[in-house]
mmCIF file of C-alpha atoms and ligand atoms in Angstrom:
data_model
loop_
_atom_site.group_PDB
_atom_site.id
_atom_site.type_symbol
_atom_site.label_atom_id
_atom_site.label_comp_id
_atom_site.label_asym_id
_atom_site.label_seq_id
_atom_site.Cartn_x
_atom_site.Cartn_y
_atom_site.Cartn_z
ATOM 1 C CA MET A 11 13.108 38.868 108.531
ATOM 2 C CA PRO A 12 16.557 38.859 110.206
ATOM 3 C CA ASP A 13 16.459 38.207 113.929
ATOM 4 C CA ALA A 14 17.631 41.710 114.857
ATOM 5 C CA ALA A 15 14.890 43.358 112.795
ATOM 6 C CA LEU A 16 12.290 41.072 114.300
ATOM 7 C CA GLU A 17 13.500 41.913 117.796
ATOM 8 C CA ASP A 18 13.241 45.629 116.996
ATOM 9 C CA LEU A 19 9.697 45.127 115.771
ATOM 10 C CA TYR A 20 8.787 43.194 118.910
ATOM 11 C CA ARG A 21 10.334 45.888 121.106
ATOM 12 C CA GLU A 22 8.270 48.511 119.277
ATOM 13 C CA ILE A 23 5.051 46.543 119.772
ATOM 14 C CA LEU A 24 5.763 46.177 123.502
ATOM 15 C CA LEU A 25 6.674 49.838 123.959
ATOM 16 C CA ASP A 26 3.576 50.943 122.094
ATOM 17 C CA HIS A 27 1.315 48.902 124.389
ATOM 18 C CA TYR A 28 3.220 50.107 127.447
ATOM 19 C CA ARG A 29 2.941 53.780 126.470
ATOM 20 C CA ASN A 30 -0.589 53.595 125.089
ATOM 21 C CA PRO A 31 -2.270 50.807 127.051
ATOM 22 C CA ARG A 32 -5.558 49.565 125.556
ATOM 23 C CA HIS A 33 -8.582 48.795 127.735
ATOM 24 C CA HIS A 34 -6.963 50.524 130.717
ATOM 25 C CA GLY A 35 -9.335 51.571 133.491
ATOM 26 C CA HIS A 36 -12.509 50.217 135.053
ATOM 27 C CA LEU A 37 -15.861 48.907 133.843
ATOM 28 C CA ASP A 38 -19.243 50.024 135.147
ATOM 29 C CA ALA A 39 -20.913 46.665 134.716
ATOM 30 C CA ALA A 40 -18.197 44.081 135.319
ATOM 31 C CA ASN A 41 -19.459 40.668 136.407
ATOM 32 C CA HIS A 42 -16.002 39.091 136.646
ATOM 33 C CA LYS A 43 -13.058 40.487 138.520
ATOM 34 C CA ALA A 44 -9.730 39.356 139.954
ATOM 35 C CA ASP A 45 -6.587 40.870 141.422
ATOM 36 C CA GLY A 46 -3.133 39.586 140.648
ATOM 37 C CA ALA A 47 0.300 40.387 141.985
ATOM 38 C CA ASN A 48 3.867 39.493 141.155
ATOM 39 C CA PRO A 49 5.752 40.394 144.351
ATOM 40 C CA LEU A 50 9.136 39.562 142.795
ATOM 41 C CA CYS A 51 8.855 42.592 140.540
ATOM 42 C CA GLY A 52 6.121 44.610 142.257
ATOM 43 C CA ASP A 53 3.597 44.192 139.448
ATOM 44 C CA GLN A 54 -0.049 44.518 140.414
ATOM 45 C CA ILE A 55 -3.085 44.150 138.236
ATOM 46 C CA THR A 56 -6.853 44.122 138.502
ATOM 47 C CA ILE A 57 -8.901 42.679 135.689
ATOM 48 C CA GLU A 58 -12.577 43.378 135.230
ATOM 49 C CA ALA A 59 -14.711 41.765 132.562
ATOM 50 C CA THR A 60 -18.293 41.885 131.399
ATOM 51 C CA VAL A 61 -19.359 38.476 130.140
ATOM 52 C CA ASN A 62 -22.779 38.170 128.515
ATOM 53 C CA ALA A 63 -25.256 35.296 128.830
ATOM 54 C CA ASP A 64 -23.725 33.573 125.789
ATOM 55 C CA GLY A 65 -20.323 33.467 127.493
ATOM 56 C CA ARG A 66 -18.821 36.157 125.289
ATOM 57 C CA ILE A 67 -16.476 38.770 126.773
ATOM 58 C CA GLU A 68 -18.273 41.988 125.843
ATOM 59 C CA ASP A 69 -15.818 44.267 127.563
ATOM 60 C CA ILE A 70 -12.637 43.977 129.573
ATOM 61 C CA ALA A 71 -10.417 46.409 131.432
ATOM 62 C CA PHE A 72 -7.256 46.278 133.450
ATOM 63 C CA SER A 73 -5.785 48.600 136.036
ATOM 64 C CA GLY A 74 -2.770 48.565 138.279
ATOM 65 C CA ALA A 75 0.889 49.314 137.947
ATOM 66 C CA GLY A 76 4.042 47.471 137.128
ATOM 67 C CA CYS A 77 6.982 47.064 134.804
ATOM 68 C CA SER A 78 6.758 47.580 131.063
ATOM 69 C CA ILE A 79 6.451 43.863 130.320
ATOM 70 C CA SER A 80 3.568 43.296 132.751
ATOM 71 C CA GLN A 81 1.727 46.363 131.469
ATOM 72 C CA ALA A 82 2.316 45.614 127.782
ATOM 73 C CA SER A 83 1.248 42.013 128.283
ATOM 74 C CA SER A 84 -1.944 43.154 130.060
ATOM 75 C CA SER A 85 -2.784 45.572 127.268
ATOM 76 C CA MET A 86 -2.196 42.972 124.552
ATOM 77 C CA MET A 87 -4.175 40.361 126.461
ATOM 78 C CA THR A 88 -7.249 42.617 126.736
ATOM 79 C CA VAL A 89 -7.129 43.448 123.027
ATOM 80 C CA TYR A 90 -6.955 39.753 122.190
ATOM 81 C CA VAL A 91 -9.749 38.450 124.429
ATOM 82 C CA ALA A 92 -12.288 41.274 123.965
ATOM 83 C CA GLY A 93 -15.120 39.858 121.846
ATOM 84 C CA HIS A 94 -13.994 36.266 122.280
ATOM 85 C CA THR A 95 -15.841 33.680 124.360
ATOM 86 C CA THR A 96 -14.530 32.766 127.801
ATOM 87 C CA ALA A 97 -13.673 29.283 126.442
ATOM 88 C CA GLU A 98 -11.562 30.869 123.698
ATOM 89 C CA ALA A 99 -9.922 33.198 126.216
ATOM 90 C CA LEU A 100 -9.049 30.306 128.534
ATOM 91 C CA ARG A 101 -7.555 28.425 125.574
ATOM 92 C CA ALA A 102 -5.452 31.504 124.795
ATOM 93 C CA VAL A 103 -4.210 31.484 128.418
ATOM 94 C CA GLU A 104 -2.998 27.921 127.881
ATOM 95 C CA THR A 105 -1.376 28.811 124.562
ATOM 96 C CA PHE A 106 0.352 31.771 126.183
ATOM 97 C CA GLN A 107 1.660 29.676 129.064
ATOM 98 C CA GLN A 108 2.927 27.116 126.572
ATOM 99 C CA MET A 109 4.749 29.905 124.716
ATOM 100 C CA MET A 110 6.366 31.006 127.991
ATOM 101 C CA LEU A 111 7.622 27.446 128.515
ATOM 102 C CA THR A 112 9.007 26.885 125.037
ATOM 103 C CA GLY A 113 9.921 30.398 123.898
ATOM 104 C CA GLU A 114 8.322 29.520 120.568
ATOM 105 C CA ALA A 115 5.353 31.228 118.961
ATOM 106 C CA PRO A 116 2.373 28.855 118.575
ATOM 107 C CA SER A 117 2.807 26.675 115.503
ATOM 108 C CA THR A 118 -0.783 26.406 114.310
ATOM 109 C CA ALA A 119 -2.939 29.165 112.858
ATOM 110 C CA GLU A 120 -5.659 28.119 115.274
ATOM 111 C CA GLN A 121 -3.475 29.140 118.204
ATOM 112 C CA ASP A 122 -2.238 32.348 116.575
ATOM 113 C CA LEU A 123 -1.817 35.037 119.258
ATOM 114 C CA GLY A 124 -0.936 37.835 116.817
ATOM 115 C CA ASP A 125 1.111 40.660 118.338
ATOM 116 C CA ILE A 126 1.276 38.785 121.629
ATOM 117 C CA GLU A 127 3.907 36.544 120.055
ATOM 118 C CA ALA A 128 6.230 39.528 120.551
ATOM 119 C CA LEU A 129 6.484 38.230 124.131
ATOM 120 C CA ALA A 130 7.886 34.830 123.139
ATOM 121 C CA GLY A 131 11.451 36.070 123.690
ATOM 122 C CA VAL A 132 10.653 36.713 127.361
ATOM 123 C CA ALA A 133 10.809 32.938 127.915
ATOM 124 C CA LYS A 134 14.605 33.279 127.951
ATOM 125 C CA PHE A 135 14.362 35.306 131.180
ATOM 126 C CA PRO A 136 12.587 33.286 133.904
ATOM 127 C CA VAL A 137 12.111 36.325 136.167
ATOM 128 C CA ARG A 138 10.369 38.222 133.381
ATOM 129 C CA VAL A 139 8.115 35.265 132.570
ATOM 130 C CA LYS A 140 6.247 36.017 135.807
ATOM 131 C CA CYS A 141 5.776 39.621 134.651
ATOM 132 C CA ALA A 142 4.451 38.564 131.244
ATOM 133 C CA SER A 143 2.222 35.803 132.667
ATOM 134 C CA LEU A 144 0.560 37.884 135.395
ATOM 135 C CA ALA A 145 -2.181 39.310 133.158
ATOM 136 C CA TRP A 146 -3.031 35.856 131.817
ATOM 137 C CA LYS A 147 -3.140 34.127 135.192
ATOM 138 C CA THR A 148 -5.298 36.936 136.570
ATOM 139 C CA LEU A 149 -7.593 36.724 133.541
ATOM 140 C CA GLN A 150 -8.023 33.007 134.189
ATOM 141 C CA GLN A 151 -8.933 33.751 137.807
ATOM 142 C CA ALA A 152 -11.331 36.524 136.826
ATOM 143 C CA LEU A 153 -13.186 34.335 134.329
ATOM 144 C CA GLN A 154 -13.543 31.571 136.887
ATOM 145 C CA SER A 155 -14.949 33.925 139.540
ATOM 146 C CA GLN A 156 -18.103 35.976 139.797
ATOM 147 C CA THR A 157 -17.274 38.652 142.354
ATOM 148 C CA ALA A 158 -20.017 41.025 141.277
ATOM 149 C CA ALA A 159 -22.603 38.456 142.349
ATOM 150 C CA ALA A 160 -20.818 37.888 145.660
ATOM 151 C CA VAL A 161 -20.669 41.614 146.395
ATOM 152 C CA THR A 162 -24.428 41.920 145.850
ATOM 153 C CA THR A 163 -25.055 39.128 148.359
ATOM 154 C CA ASP A 164 -22.853 40.838 150.933
ATOM 155 C CA GLU A 165 -24.684 44.121 150.540
ATOM 156 C CA ARG A 166 -28.024 42.442 151.118
ATOM 157 C CA SER A 167 -26.876 40.708 154.285
ATOM 158 C CA GLU A 168 -25.737 43.965 155.915
HETATM 159 ZN ZN1 ZN B 28 7.404 42.954 136.190
#
């Protein structure tokens, strides 16, 4: 595919996720949660996830507001990690961050990020890299925290 056509396709994928965000909202039974912010651009995001006993992400949702890149990236991230294990999701975070460094889509099928590779071109714009990475950094934080458990403890102590 010529570069221009590929760029058009990528732009369409991003716009579609921005206009029709997937997994947008809140979860009733989230056991992982984190807030993220990118003050440079004003992007804010909250990620909630329900992880089952086997470490699989049963459900995930994001909320917040921000530029089209941050929102599209959040939407694509949730689609990708839903149904995967937390280990797989954390590997995808690494793959994504690598893609933001190199501007190249992952080279092995194992690391295939699908539509998310539409964001590879963002690597050329360092300011936008923070927008695109916000969802992934916040996901990483959410999976490494267990706020629902902490909230329960607080309620009991009051
Ligand atoms: Zn932004």
